[in-house]
């Protein structure tokens, strides 16, 4: 019935078995599957919408005409293709390095914030000719021709949010890239090869490129690069994504304190230990690969420790300015990652409550995550490849966490780390290959409170200043008045109510979907309506194992983050409330204790898949996102919408 829960026999799992009956079999199929109509398991379309679709099909379902590229965009294409395809060895290496980091990007020009968008591809033909695509699974595979050309091709498919990973191009960006890669002091003597062993390891393939240039390039747009593995094909499914906590904060080691930059020979000595699973494609057993990489990580970390010992003979340890502050203007300096069960999201700034864990990445960690999860990931690879990719990421997560811990007092590090890995402290990765090192080194940071982790994170925000973004006054209100500067009277009232459920632990939180959108209606004009996201963060004893996640869940420690605006690519549910009734909505949510309470709550405030309001609400979501953020506006995937 309209607005009611779907019956249990309607399968909504994203990995359900699908079938497509032939035209002669359709009547029998429809009789056996009465709920199989389209749009599947959703509210029906209106008669007018159905007539439009029927007319389109009757015309042969023609595709829309290709969009015309404006002349100014054509000029931008020519400028960037010229840059990417310079003839000197320096330019050719730079072009290859940039391509391997942009191949998933939707590139956009400064003049066109809402598109058109472009993708960079490898072609057998030079600029000015029709693109002759070099198709390959990975971006660094041998193209089979003496010279390839990097070309910008319009994104012709529908722009869907889950794959819309935008990288902005501008004259300032072009100048920055020239400074980093062409004006810097290096004299190459060879092009990187295409053998599997070399091409899969960026520390070998691009060993001639200055490490500072590479690291600063990643830092300049850190959110983009993390988004490539958070929203790229590797992060699909619960087993793939449960390698990370549900909410954690990320900072970066300052280039001036990174061994790769400080010590010219460091990467040369360790590059063979930094090889990645793609080196073996799908040829090795998982057990053999795990043992090989555990051994290499143990050796690499021992070498790293030795180098830092030599640089810090007094064992003083790191200082606060060892963490990159984005020069107090780059909002990529501090990031938040949310894991939403079988997908994930990354946003700028430290968002939400103080998290259980935090990461600090250095250049070798950052680059390896990218080549493990993006450039080197084969979506067609066998199970051994996919598992080894996931297990390798365990090393990188633990090394990032350990780097963060080195900033804390030495006598508290082990206990804090153990609290993150309850039930996993005896694993080989935890105790041997990725054990906490440098305990004989102190920290130059002075702490004044018992909660040193929270204190350090607050220091990082203060150090970054404007680069940290506005304070999260919804989830971390530490003073009597937490109204957001510049907020309207309605927004202030709304956010005062939402603060009652923000950062709540346990209770009703475990009943909520992973990501819910809250539409707050202000008046009859939809442009004034407000959008918030309710993000349910699952708590775990640890995230050290691939399987059995349900056995490590701690629902009583689940938390709720309230995020202003739109969040993620897969809305799991939509709540629709008038601003005047928001206190009632919040009170009812807080009072929920059972599935029955949730069902009654949804009856009153929710927009179910079967609701007659569903498609209008979905259209509003799209229009609202276009108004708020035209560059990142795209089509949401409702395949994970819950049947609450």
Coordinates of C-alpha atoms in Angstrom, one line a residue:
X1 CA 0.0 0.0 0.0
X2 CA 1.0 3.6 -0.5
X3 CA 3.4 4.8 2.2
X4 CA 3.7 1.4 3.9
X5 CA 6.6 -0.9 4.4
X6 CA 7.2 -3.3 1.5
X7 CA 6.6 -7.0 2.3
X8 CA 9.6 -9.1 3.2
X9 CA 9.5 -11.1 -0.1
X10 CA 10.6 -8.0 -2.0
X11 CA 14.4 -8.5 -2.1
X12 CA 16.3 -5.2 -1.7
X13 CA 19.8 -6.5 -1.2
X14 CA 22.2 -4.9 -3.7
X15 CA 23.8 -8.2 -4.5
X16 CA 20.5 -10.0 -5.1
X17 CA 20.1 -12.3 -8.2
X18 CA 18.8 -10.4 -11.2
X19 CA 17.0 -11.8 -14.3
X20 CA 15.7 -10.3 -17.5
X21 CA 12.9 -12.4 -19.1
X22 CA 12.6 -12.5 -22.9
X23 CA 9.5 -10.8 -24.3
X24 CA 7.7 -14.1 -24.7
X25 CA 8.3 -15.0 -21.1
X26 CA 7.2 -11.7 -19.6
X27 CA 3.6 -12.6 -18.8
X28 CA 4.7 -15.7 -16.8
X29 CA 7.4 -13.6 -15.1
X30 CA 5.0 -10.9 -14.0
X31 CA 2.6 -13.6 -12.6
X32 CA 5.4 -15.1 -10.5
X33 CA 6.9 -11.8 -9.4
X34 CA 3.9 -9.4 -8.7
X35 CA 6.3 -6.9 -7.0
X36 CA 8.8 -6.9 -9.8
X37 CA 7.5 -3.8 -11.7
X38 CA 9.5 -0.7 -12.4
X39 CA 10.6 1.4 -10.7
X40 CA 11.5 -1.6 -8.7
X41 CA 10.3 -1.5 -5.0
X42 CA 9.6 2.2 -5.2
X43 CA 6.6 4.5 -5.5
X44 CA 4.9 4.3 -8.9
X45 CA 5.5 7.1 -11.4
X46 CA 2.6 9.4 -12.2
X47 CA 0.5 8.8 -15.3
X48 CA 2.1 11.8 -17.0
X49 CA 5.6 10.5 -16.3
X50 CA 4.6 7.1 -17.6
X51 CA 3.3 8.6 -20.8
X52 CA 6.6 10.5 -21.3
X53 CA 8.6 7.2 -20.9
X54 CA 6.2 5.3 -23.2
X55 CA 6.5 8.0 -25.9
X56 CA 10.3 7.9 -25.6
X57 CA 10.4 4.1 -26.0
X58 CA 8.0 4.3 -28.9
X59 CA 10.5 6.7 -30.6
X60 CA 13.2 4.1 -30.3
X61 CA 14.6 5.4 -26.9
X62 CA 17.0 7.9 -28.6
X63 CA 20.0 9.1 -26.6
X64 CA 20.3 12.8 -26.0
X65 CA 22.5 14.8 -28.4
X66 CA 26.1 15.3 -27.2
X67 CA 26.5 18.6 -25.5
X68 CA 28.3 21.4 -27.4
X69 CA 31.7 22.3 -25.8
X70 CA 32.0 26.1 -25.5
X71 CA 34.8 27.7 -27.4
X72 CA 36.5 28.9 -24.1
X73 CA 36.4 25.3 -22.8
X74 CA 38.0 24.1 -26.1
X75 CA 40.8 26.6 -25.5
X76 CA 41.3 25.2 -22.0
X77 CA 41.4 21.7 -23.4
X78 CA 44.2 22.7 -25.8
X79 CA 46.1 24.4 -23.1
X80 CA 46.0 21.5 -20.7
X81 CA 46.8 18.9 -23.4
X82 CA 49.8 21.0 -24.4
X83 CA 51.0 20.9 -20.8
X84 CA 50.4 17.2 -20.4
X85 CA 52.2 16.3 -23.7
X86 CA 55.4 18.2 -23.6
X87 CA 58.3 16.7 -25.5
X88 CA 61.1 16.9 -22.9
X89 CA 61.8 13.9 -20.7
X90 CA 60.8 16.0 -17.7
X91 CA 57.5 16.9 -19.2
X92 CA 56.7 13.3 -20.3
X93 CA 57.4 11.9 -16.8
X94 CA 55.3 14.6 -15.3
X95 CA 52.5 13.9 -17.7
X96 CA 52.5 10.2 -16.8
X97 CA 52.6 10.9 -13.1
X98 CA 49.6 13.3 -13.3
X99 CA 47.6 10.9 -15.5
X100 CA 48.1 8.0 -13.1
X101 CA 46.6 10.3 -10.4
X102 CA 43.8 11.8 -12.4
X103 CA 42.4 8.9 -14.4
X104 CA 39.3 8.7 -12.1
X105 CA 38.8 12.5 -12.0
X106 CA 36.1 14.6 -13.4
X107 CA 38.1 17.6 -14.4
X108 CA 36.5 20.9 -14.6
X109 CA 37.6 24.4 -15.6
X110 CA 37.4 27.4 -13.4
X111 CA 35.0 29.2 -15.7
X112 CA 32.6 26.4 -15.6
X113 CA 31.8 25.4 -12.0
X114 CA 28.8 23.2 -13.0
X115 CA 30.5 21.6 -16.0
X116 CA 31.1 20.4 -18.6
X117 CA 33.4 17.8 -17.0
X118 CA 36.2 16.0 -18.7
X119 CA 38.3 12.9 -18.1
X120 CA 41.9 12.4 -19.0
X121 CA 42.6 9.4 -21.2
X122 CA 45.5 7.8 -23.0
X123 CA 45.3 8.0 -26.7
X124 CA 47.4 6.8 -29.7
X125 CA 46.7 10.1 -31.4
X126 CA 48.1 13.5 -30.7
X127 CA 46.0 16.6 -29.8
X128 CA 44.0 17.9 -32.7
X129 CA 43.1 14.4 -33.9
X130 CA 40.2 12.1 -32.9
X131 CA 41.0 10.2 -29.7
X132 CA 42.1 6.6 -30.3
X133 CA 41.7 5.2 -26.8
X134 CA 44.3 3.0 -25.2
X135 CA 42.1 0.8 -23.0
X136 CA 43.7 -0.9 -20.0
X137 CA 42.7 -2.2 -16.6
X138 CA 45.3 -0.1 -14.8
X139 CA 46.5 3.3 -15.7
X140 CA 50.2 2.2 -15.8
X141 CA 49.9 -0.8 -18.1
X142 CA 52.0 -0.9 -21.3
X143 CA 50.1 0.9 -24.0
X144 CA 51.8 -1.1 -26.7
X145 CA 52.9 2.0 -28.7
X146 CA 56.1 4.0 -28.7
X147 CA 54.3 7.2 -27.6
X148 CA 51.0 7.8 -26.0
X149 CA 49.2 11.1 -25.7
X150 CA 47.1 12.4 -22.8
X151 CA 43.8 13.8 -24.0
X152 CA 40.8 15.4 -22.3
X153 CA 37.5 13.8 -23.3
X154 CA 34.1 15.1 -22.3
X155 CA 32.3 13.0 -19.7
X156 CA 29.3 11.8 -21.8
X157 CA 27.5 9.7 -19.2
X158 CA 25.1 10.9 -16.6
X159 CA 26.9 12.5 -13.7
X160 CA 26.1 10.2 -10.8
X161 CA 27.3 11.3 -7.3
X162 CA 29.1 8.1 -6.4
X163 CA 31.6 8.5 -9.2
X164 CA 31.7 12.3 -9.5
X165 CA 35.1 13.0 -8.1
X166 CA 35.9 16.5 -9.2
X167 CA 39.4 17.9 -9.7
X168 CA 39.5 21.7 -10.5
X169 CA 41.8 23.1 -13.2
X170 CA 42.7 26.7 -13.4
X171 CA 45.6 29.0 -14.4
X172 CA 46.7 29.0 -10.7
X173 CA 46.7 25.2 -10.7
X174 CA 48.7 25.1 -13.9
X175 CA 51.3 27.5 -12.5
X176 CA 51.5 25.4 -9.3
X177 CA 52.1 22.2 -11.3
X178 CA 54.8 23.8 -13.4
X179 CA 56.5 25.0 -10.2
X180 CA 56.3 21.6 -8.5
X181 CA 57.3 19.4 -11.4
X182 CA 59.0 21.4 -14.2
X183 CA 60.7 24.2 -12.3
X184 CA 62.0 22.0 -9.5
X185 CA 65.6 20.8 -9.5
X186 CA 65.8 17.4 -11.1
X187 CA 67.4 16.0 -14.2
X188 CA 65.8 12.7 -15.4
X189 CA 67.7 10.2 -17.5
X190 CA 65.0 7.7 -18.4
X191 CA 61.3 7.2 -18.7
X192 CA 59.6 4.9 -16.2
X193 CA 59.1 1.4 -17.5
X194 CA 56.0 -0.6 -17.9
X195 CA 57.1 -3.9 -16.3
X196 CA 54.7 -5.0 -13.6
X197 CA 57.4 -4.8 -10.9
X198 CA 58.4 -1.2 -11.8
X199 CA 55.1 0.3 -12.9
X200 CA 53.1 -0.9 -9.8
X201 CA 55.6 0.7 -7.4
X202 CA 55.5 4.5 -7.6
X203 CA 58.7 4.8 -5.5
X204 CA 60.6 2.9 -8.3
X205 CA 58.8 4.2 -11.4
X206 CA 59.0 7.9 -10.3
X207 CA 62.2 7.8 -8.3
X208 CA 63.6 10.7 -10.3
X209 CA 60.7 13.0 -9.4
X210 CA 61.5 14.9 -6.3
X211 CA 59.7 13.5 -3.3
X212 CA 58.8 17.0 -2.1
X213 CA 57.1 17.7 -5.4
X214 CA 55.1 14.5 -5.3
X215 CA 54.0 14.9 -1.6
X216 CA 53.1 18.6 -1.9
X217 CA 51.1 17.7 -5.0
X218 CA 49.1 15.2 -3.0
X219 CA 48.6 17.5 -0.1
X220 CA 47.4 20.4 -2.2
X221 CA 44.2 18.4 -3.0
X222 CA 44.3 15.8 -0.3
X223 CA 40.5 15.4 -0.2
X224 CA 40.4 14.6 -3.9
X225 CA 43.0 11.9 -3.5
X226 CA 41.4 10.3 -0.5
X227 CA 38.0 10.5 -2.3
X228 CA 39.4 8.4 -5.2
X229 CA 39.8 5.5 -2.8
X230 CA 36.8 6.3 -0.7
X231 CA 34.4 6.6 -3.7
X232 CA 36.4 4.6 -6.2
X233 CA 35.6 1.0 -7.2
X234 CA 37.7 -0.5 -4.4
X235 CA 35.3 0.7 -1.7
X236 CA 32.3 -1.3 -2.6
X237 CA 30.8 -3.6 -0.1
X238 CA 30.9 -4.2 3.6
X239 CA 34.0 -6.4 3.6
X240 CA 36.0 -3.9 1.6
X241 CA 35.1 -1.0 3.7
X242 CA 35.3 -2.5 7.2
X243 CA 39.1 -1.9 7.1
X244 CA 38.4 1.5 8.6
X245 CA 36.5 2.9 11.6
X246 CA 33.1 4.5 11.1
X247 CA 34.4 8.0 11.8
X248 CA 38.0 9.1 12.1
X249 CA 40.1 12.3 11.6
X250 CA 43.1 12.5 9.2
X251 CA 46.1 14.9 9.3
X252 CA 49.3 14.9 7.4
X253 CA 53.0 15.0 8.3
X254 CA 54.5 18.3 7.2
X255 CA 56.8 17.8 4.2
X256 CA 59.7 19.4 6.0
X257 CA 59.5 16.6 8.6
X258 CA 59.0 13.7 6.2
X259 CA 62.0 11.4 5.8
X260 CA 61.2 11.0 2.1
X261 CA 61.9 14.8 1.7
X262 CA 64.5 15.3 4.5
X263 CA 66.8 12.4 3.6
X264 CA 67.4 12.0 -0.2
X265 CA 68.5 8.3 0.2
X266 CA 65.6 7.2 2.3
X267 CA 63.2 6.1 -0.5
X268 CA 66.1 4.6 -2.5
X269 CA 66.9 2.3 0.4
X270 CA 63.3 1.4 1.1
X271 CA 61.6 1.4 -2.3
X272 CA 61.8 -2.4 -2.7
X273 CA 60.1 -2.8 0.7
X274 CA 57.3 -0.5 -0.4
X275 CA 56.1 -2.8 -3.2
X276 CA 52.3 -3.3 -3.5
X277 CA 50.0 -6.2 -4.2
X278 CA 49.4 -5.2 -7.9
X279 CA 53.0 -6.3 -8.5
X280 CA 51.8 -9.9 -8.4
X281 CA 48.5 -9.2 -10.2
X282 CA 46.4 -12.3 -9.3
X283 CA 49.2 -14.9 -9.4
X284 CA 50.0 -15.6 -5.8
X285 CA 48.1 -17.1 -2.9
X286 CA 46.7 -14.8 -0.2
X287 CA 48.7 -16.5 2.5
X288 CA 52.0 -16.1 0.7
X289 CA 51.3 -12.5 -0.1
X290 CA 50.3 -11.7 3.5
X291 CA 53.5 -13.2 4.8
X292 CA 55.6 -11.4 2.2
X293 CA 54.1 -8.0 2.9
X294 CA 54.1 -8.5 6.6
X295 CA 57.8 -9.2 6.4
X296 CA 58.5 -6.2 4.2
X297 CA 56.5 -3.9 6.4
X298 CA 58.4 -5.0 9.5
X299 CA 61.7 -4.3 7.7
X300 CA 60.5 -1.0 6.3
X301 CA 59.4 0.3 9.7
X302 CA 62.7 -0.8 11.2
X303 CA 64.6 1.2 8.6
X304 CA 62.3 4.2 9.1
X305 CA 62.9 4.0 12.9
X306 CA 66.6 3.9 12.4
X307 CA 66.6 7.0 10.2
X308 CA 64.5 9.0 12.7
X309 CA 66.8 7.9 15.5
X310 CA 69.7 9.4 13.7
X311 CA 67.8 12.6 13.1
X312 CA 66.6 12.8 16.8
X313 CA 69.5 11.6 18.9
X314 CA 68.2 13.4 22.0
X315 CA 64.9 11.4 21.7
X316 CA 62.8 14.5 22.0
X317 CA 60.2 13.3 19.6
X318 CA 57.9 15.2 17.4
X319 CA 56.5 18.7 17.9
X320 CA 53.1 20.1 17.0
X321 CA 54.5 21.9 13.9
X322 CA 55.5 18.5 12.5
X323 CA 51.8 18.3 11.3
X324 CA 51.0 20.1 8.1
X325 CA 48.7 23.1 8.8
X326 CA 47.9 23.8 5.1
X327 CA 49.7 27.1 5.5
X328 CA 46.6 28.1 7.5
X329 CA 44.6 28.5 4.3
X330 CA 44.3 25.1 2.5
X331 CA 41.2 23.3 3.8
X332 CA 42.7 20.0 2.8
X333 CA 44.9 20.0 5.9
X334 CA 42.4 18.3 8.2
X335 CA 39.9 15.8 6.9
X336 CA 37.1 13.5 8.3
X337 CA 36.3 10.1 6.9
X338 CA 33.0 8.4 7.6
X339 CA 32.4 4.8 6.9
X340 CA 28.7 4.1 6.1
X341 CA 28.6 0.3 6.4
X342 CA 29.3 -0.6 2.7
X343 CA 30.5 2.7 1.4
X344 CA 32.3 5.8 2.7
X345 CA 32.6 9.6 2.6
X346 CA 35.4 12.1 3.1
X347 CA 34.8 15.8 4.0
X348 CA 37.0 18.7 4.8
X349 CA 37.6 19.7 8.4
X350 CA 37.3 17.8 11.6
X351 CA 33.6 17.0 11.6
X352 CA 31.6 15.2 14.3
X353 CA 32.5 14.3 17.9
X354 CA 36.0 13.5 19.0
X355 CA 36.6 10.2 17.2
X356 CA 37.9 6.9 18.7
X357 CA 41.0 6.9 16.4
X358 CA 42.9 9.4 14.3
X359 CA 45.5 9.1 11.5
X360 CA 48.6 11.0 10.5
X361 CA 49.8 10.2 6.9
X362 CA 53.3 10.7 5.6
X363 CA 54.2 10.6 1.9
X364 CA 55.0 6.9 1.7
X365 CA 51.7 6.0 3.4
X366 CA 49.6 8.4 1.2
X367 CA 51.1 7.3 -2.0
X368 CA 50.9 3.6 -1.1
X369 CA 47.2 3.9 -0.2
X370 CA 46.6 5.5 -3.6
X371 CA 48.5 2.9 -5.6
X372 CA 47.0 0.0 -3.5
X373 CA 43.4 1.1 -3.7
X374 CA 43.2 3.1 -6.9
X375 CA 45.9 2.9 -9.5
X376 CA 46.8 -0.7 -8.7
X377 CA 43.3 -2.1 -8.0
X378 CA 41.9 -4.4 -10.6
X379 CA 38.1 -4.6 -10.3
X380 CA 38.2 -7.7 -12.5
X381 CA 40.9 -9.4 -10.4
X382 CA 40.4 -12.6 -8.6
X383 CA 39.6 -13.1 -4.9
X384 CA 43.3 -13.4 -4.1
X385 CA 44.0 -9.9 -5.5
X386 CA 41.1 -8.3 -3.8
X387 CA 41.9 -9.9 -0.4
X388 CA 45.6 -9.0 -0.6
X389 CA 44.6 -5.4 -1.5
X390 CA 42.4 -5.3 1.6
X391 CA 45.0 -6.9 3.9
X392 CA 47.7 -4.5 2.7
X393 CA 45.4 -1.6 3.7
X394 CA 45.4 -3.0 7.2
X395 CA 49.2 -2.2 7.4
X396 CA 48.6 1.3 6.1
X397 CA 45.8 2.0 8.6
X398 CA 47.9 0.8 11.5
X399 CA 50.9 2.8 10.4
X400 CA 48.8 6.0 10.1
X401 CA 47.4 5.4 13.6
X402 CA 50.8 4.7 15.0
X403 CA 52.2 7.9 13.5
X404 CA 49.4 9.9 15.2
X405 CA 50.3 8.1 18.5
X406 CA 53.9 9.2 18.3
X407 CA 52.7 12.8 19.1
X408 CA 51.2 11.7 22.4
X409 CA 53.1 11.0 25.7
X410 CA 55.1 7.9 25.3
X411 CA 53.8 6.3 28.5
X412 CA 50.2 6.5 27.2
X413 CA 50.5 5.3 23.7
X414 CA 50.3 1.6 24.2
X415 CA 47.2 1.8 26.4
X416 CA 45.4 4.1 23.9
X417 CA 46.3 1.9 21.0
X418 CA 45.2 -1.3 22.9
X419 CA 41.8 0.4 23.4
X420 CA 41.4 0.7 19.7
X421 CA 42.2 -3.0 19.1
X422 CA 40.2 -4.9 21.8
X423 CA 40.4 -8.6 21.0
X424 CA 43.2 -8.1 18.4
X425 CA 46.3 -7.1 20.4
X426 CA 47.8 -10.6 19.8
X427 CA 47.5 -10.5 16.1
X428 CA 50.8 -10.7 14.1
X429 CA 50.1 -7.3 12.4
X430 CA 49.4 -5.6 15.7
X431 CA 52.2 -7.2 17.7
X432 CA 55.0 -7.7 15.1
X433 CA 54.8 -6.3 11.6
X434 CA 53.1 -3.0 12.6
X435 CA 54.0 -2.8 16.3
X436 CA 54.2 0.6 17.9
X437 CA 57.8 1.8 17.6
X438 CA 59.7 4.8 19.0
X439 CA 58.5 4.4 22.5
X440 CA 61.9 5.6 23.7
X441 CA 61.2 8.9 21.9
X442 CA 59.1 11.5 23.8
X443 CA 57.0 14.3 22.4
X444 CA 57.7 18.0 22.4
X445 CA 54.0 18.7 22.8
X446 CA 53.0 19.8 26.3
X447 CA 49.7 18.3 27.5
X448 CA 47.6 19.7 30.4
X449 CA 44.6 17.4 30.5
X450 CA 44.1 13.7 31.1
X451 CA 42.5 13.2 27.7
X452 CA 45.6 13.7 25.7
X453 CA 44.1 12.4 22.4
X454 CA 41.3 15.0 22.5
X455 CA 43.7 17.7 23.6
X456 CA 46.0 17.0 20.7
X457 CA 43.2 17.1 18.1
X458 CA 42.0 20.4 19.5
X459 CA 45.6 21.7 19.2
X460 CA 45.7 20.6 15.5
X461 CA 42.6 22.5 14.8
X462 CA 43.9 25.6 16.5
X463 CA 47.2 25.4 14.7
X464 CA 45.5 25.1 11.3
X465 CA 43.4 28.2 12.0
X466 CA 41.3 29.2 9.0
X467 CA 42.4 26.0 7.2
X468 CA 40.5 23.9 9.8
X469 CA 37.2 25.4 8.6
X470 CA 34.4 26.6 10.9
X471 CA 34.1 24.9 14.2
X472 CA 31.5 22.1 14.3
X473 CA 29.0 23.8 16.6
X474 CA 26.4 21.1 16.0
X475 CA 28.4 18.2 17.3
X476 CA 31.0 19.8 19.5
X477 CA 29.3 22.7 21.4
X478 CA 31.6 23.4 24.4
X479 CA 30.1 26.7 25.5
X480 CA 26.6 27.9 26.5
X481 CA 26.0 29.8 23.3
X482 CA 26.8 27.8 20.2
X483 CA 24.8 29.6 17.5
X484 CA 26.5 29.6 14.2
X485 CA 27.6 33.1 13.1
X486 CA 25.6 34.3 10.2
X487 CA 22.8 31.8 10.7
X488 CA 19.2 33.0 10.3
X489 CA 16.8 33.0 13.2
X490 CA 15.1 29.8 11.8
X491 CA 18.5 28.1 11.4
X492 CA 19.5 29.0 14.9
X493 CA 16.2 27.5 16.3
X494 CA 16.6 24.4 14.1
X495 CA 20.2 23.8 15.1
X496 CA 19.5 24.3 18.8
X497 CA 17.0 21.4 18.5
X498 CA 19.3 19.2 16.4
X499 CA 22.1 19.7 19.0
X500 CA 20.1 17.6 21.3
X501 CA 20.7 14.5 19.1
X502 CA 24.2 15.4 17.8
X503 CA 27.0 13.3 19.2
X504 CA 24.6 11.2 21.3
X505 CA 26.0 7.8 22.2
X506 CA 23.9 4.6 22.3
X507 CA 20.2 4.6 22.9
X508 CA 18.1 5.4 19.8
X509 CA 21.2 5.7 17.6
X510 CA 21.5 2.0 16.8
X511 CA 18.0 2.0 15.3
X512 CA 18.8 4.6 12.6
X513 CA 20.1 3.9 9.1
X514 CA 23.7 4.7 8.3
X515 CA 22.8 8.0 6.5
X516 CA 19.5 9.8 6.8
X517 CA 18.6 13.1 5.1
X518 CA 16.5 15.5 7.1
X519 CA 14.5 18.0 5.2
X520 CA 13.3 20.9 7.4
X521 CA 10.5 22.8 5.7
X522 CA 10.6 26.5 6.5
X523 CA 7.8 27.9 4.4
X524 CA 5.9 27.2 1.2
X525 CA 9.0 28.2 -0.9
X526 CA 11.2 25.2 -1.2
X527 CA 14.3 27.3 -1.7
X528 CA 14.2 28.2 2.0
X529 CA 14.0 24.6 3.1
X530 CA 17.0 23.3 5.1
X531 CA 18.9 20.1 4.6
X532 CA 20.8 18.1 7.3
X533 CA 22.3 14.7 7.3
X534 CA 22.1 12.3 10.3
X535 CA 25.1 10.0 10.2
X536 CA 25.0 6.8 12.3
X537 CA 28.6 5.7 13.3
X538 CA 28.8 2.1 14.2
X539 CA 31.1 1.2 17.1
X540 CA 33.4 -1.8 17.1
X541 CA 35.9 -3.5 19.4
X542 CA 38.3 -3.4 16.5
X543 CA 38.5 -3.3 12.7
X544 CA 41.4 -5.7 12.4
X545 CA 39.6 -8.6 10.7
X546 CA 37.9 -9.0 7.4
X547 CA 35.0 -11.1 8.5
X548 CA 32.7 -11.5 11.5
X549 CA 32.1 -7.7 11.9
X550 CA 28.7 -8.4 13.6
X551 CA 30.6 -10.2 16.4
X552 CA 32.7 -7.0 17.0
X553 CA 29.9 -4.5 17.1
X554 CA 29.1 -2.5 20.2
X555 CA 25.7 -0.9 19.5
X556 CA 25.7 0.8 22.9
X557 CA 28.7 2.9 21.8
X558 CA 27.2 3.9 18.5
X559 CA 27.2 7.7 17.9
X560 CA 25.2 10.1 15.7
X561 CA 26.9 12.9 13.8
X562 CA 24.6 15.7 12.5
X563 CA 26.1 17.3 9.3
X564 CA 24.8 20.5 7.8
X565 CA 23.8 20.0 4.2
X566 CA 24.1 17.0 1.9
X567 CA 26.3 14.0 2.8
X568 CA 27.4 10.9 0.9
X569 CA 26.2 9.3 -2.3
X570 CA 23.6 6.8 -1.0
X571 CA 20.8 8.3 1.1
X572 CA 19.4 5.4 3.2
X573 CA 16.3 7.3 4.2
X574 CA 14.7 10.7 4.2
X575 CA 12.8 12.4 7.0
X576 CA 10.6 15.4 6.2
X577 CA 9.6 17.8 9.0
X578 CA 8.2 21.3 9.3
X579 CA 10.5 23.6 11.3
X580 CA 7.8 24.3 13.8
X581 CA 7.4 20.6 14.5
X582 CA 11.1 19.9 14.9
X583 CA 11.0 19.8 18.7
X584 CA 8.4 17.0 18.4
X585 CA 10.6 15.2 15.9
X586 CA 13.7 15.3 18.1
X587 CA 11.8 14.3 21.3
X588 CA 10.3 11.3 19.5
X589 CA 13.6 10.2 18.1
X590 CA 15.3 10.4 21.5
X591 CA 12.5 8.3 23.0
X592 CA 12.9 5.4 20.5
X593 CA 13.8 2.1 22.1
X594 CA 12.6 -0.6 19.8
X595 CA 11.9 -1.5 16.1
X596 CA 8.3 -0.8 16.9
X597 CA 9.1 2.7 18.0
X598 CA 11.1 3.2 14.9
X599 CA 8.2 2.1 12.7
X600 CA 5.8 4.5 14.4
X601 CA 8.4 7.3 14.1
X602 CA 8.8 6.6 10.4
X603 CA 5.0 6.5 9.9
X604 CA 4.8 10.1 11.2
X605 CA 8.0 11.7 9.9
X606 CA 9.5 9.5 7.2
X607 CA 9.3 9.3 3.4
X608 CA 9.2 5.6 2.6
X609 CA 10.1 4.1 -0.8
X610 CA 6.4 3.6 -1.4
X611 CA 5.3 7.1 -0.4
X612 CA 3.6 9.2 -3.0
X613 CA 6.0 12.0 -1.9
X614 CA 9.1 10.0 -2.7
X615 CA 9.9 11.2 -6.2
X616 CA 9.1 14.8 -5.5
X617 CA 11.3 14.7 -2.4
X618 CA 14.1 13.1 -4.4
X619 CA 13.8 15.8 -7.1
X620 CA 14.0 18.4 -4.3
X621 CA 17.2 16.8 -3.0
X622 CA 18.7 17.2 -6.5
X623 CA 17.6 20.8 -6.9
X624 CA 18.8 21.7 -3.4
X625 CA 22.2 20.2 -4.0
X626 CA 22.5 22.1 -7.3
X627 CA 21.7 25.4 -5.5
X628 CA 24.1 24.7 -2.7
X629 CA 27.0 23.1 -4.6
X630 CA 26.7 23.1 -8.4
X631 CA 30.2 21.7 -8.9
X632 CA 29.5 18.5 -6.9
X633 CA 25.8 18.2 -7.7
X634 CA 25.0 14.8 -9.2
X635 CA 22.4 12.0 -9.2
X636 CA 22.1 10.1 -5.9
X637 CA 21.9 6.3 -5.8
X638 CA 18.8 5.2 -4.0
X639 CA 19.7 1.5 -4.3
X640 CA 20.5 1.4 -0.6
X641 CA 17.3 3.1 0.5
X642 CA 15.9 1.3 3.5
X643 CA 12.5 -0.3 3.9
X644 CA 11.9 1.0 7.4

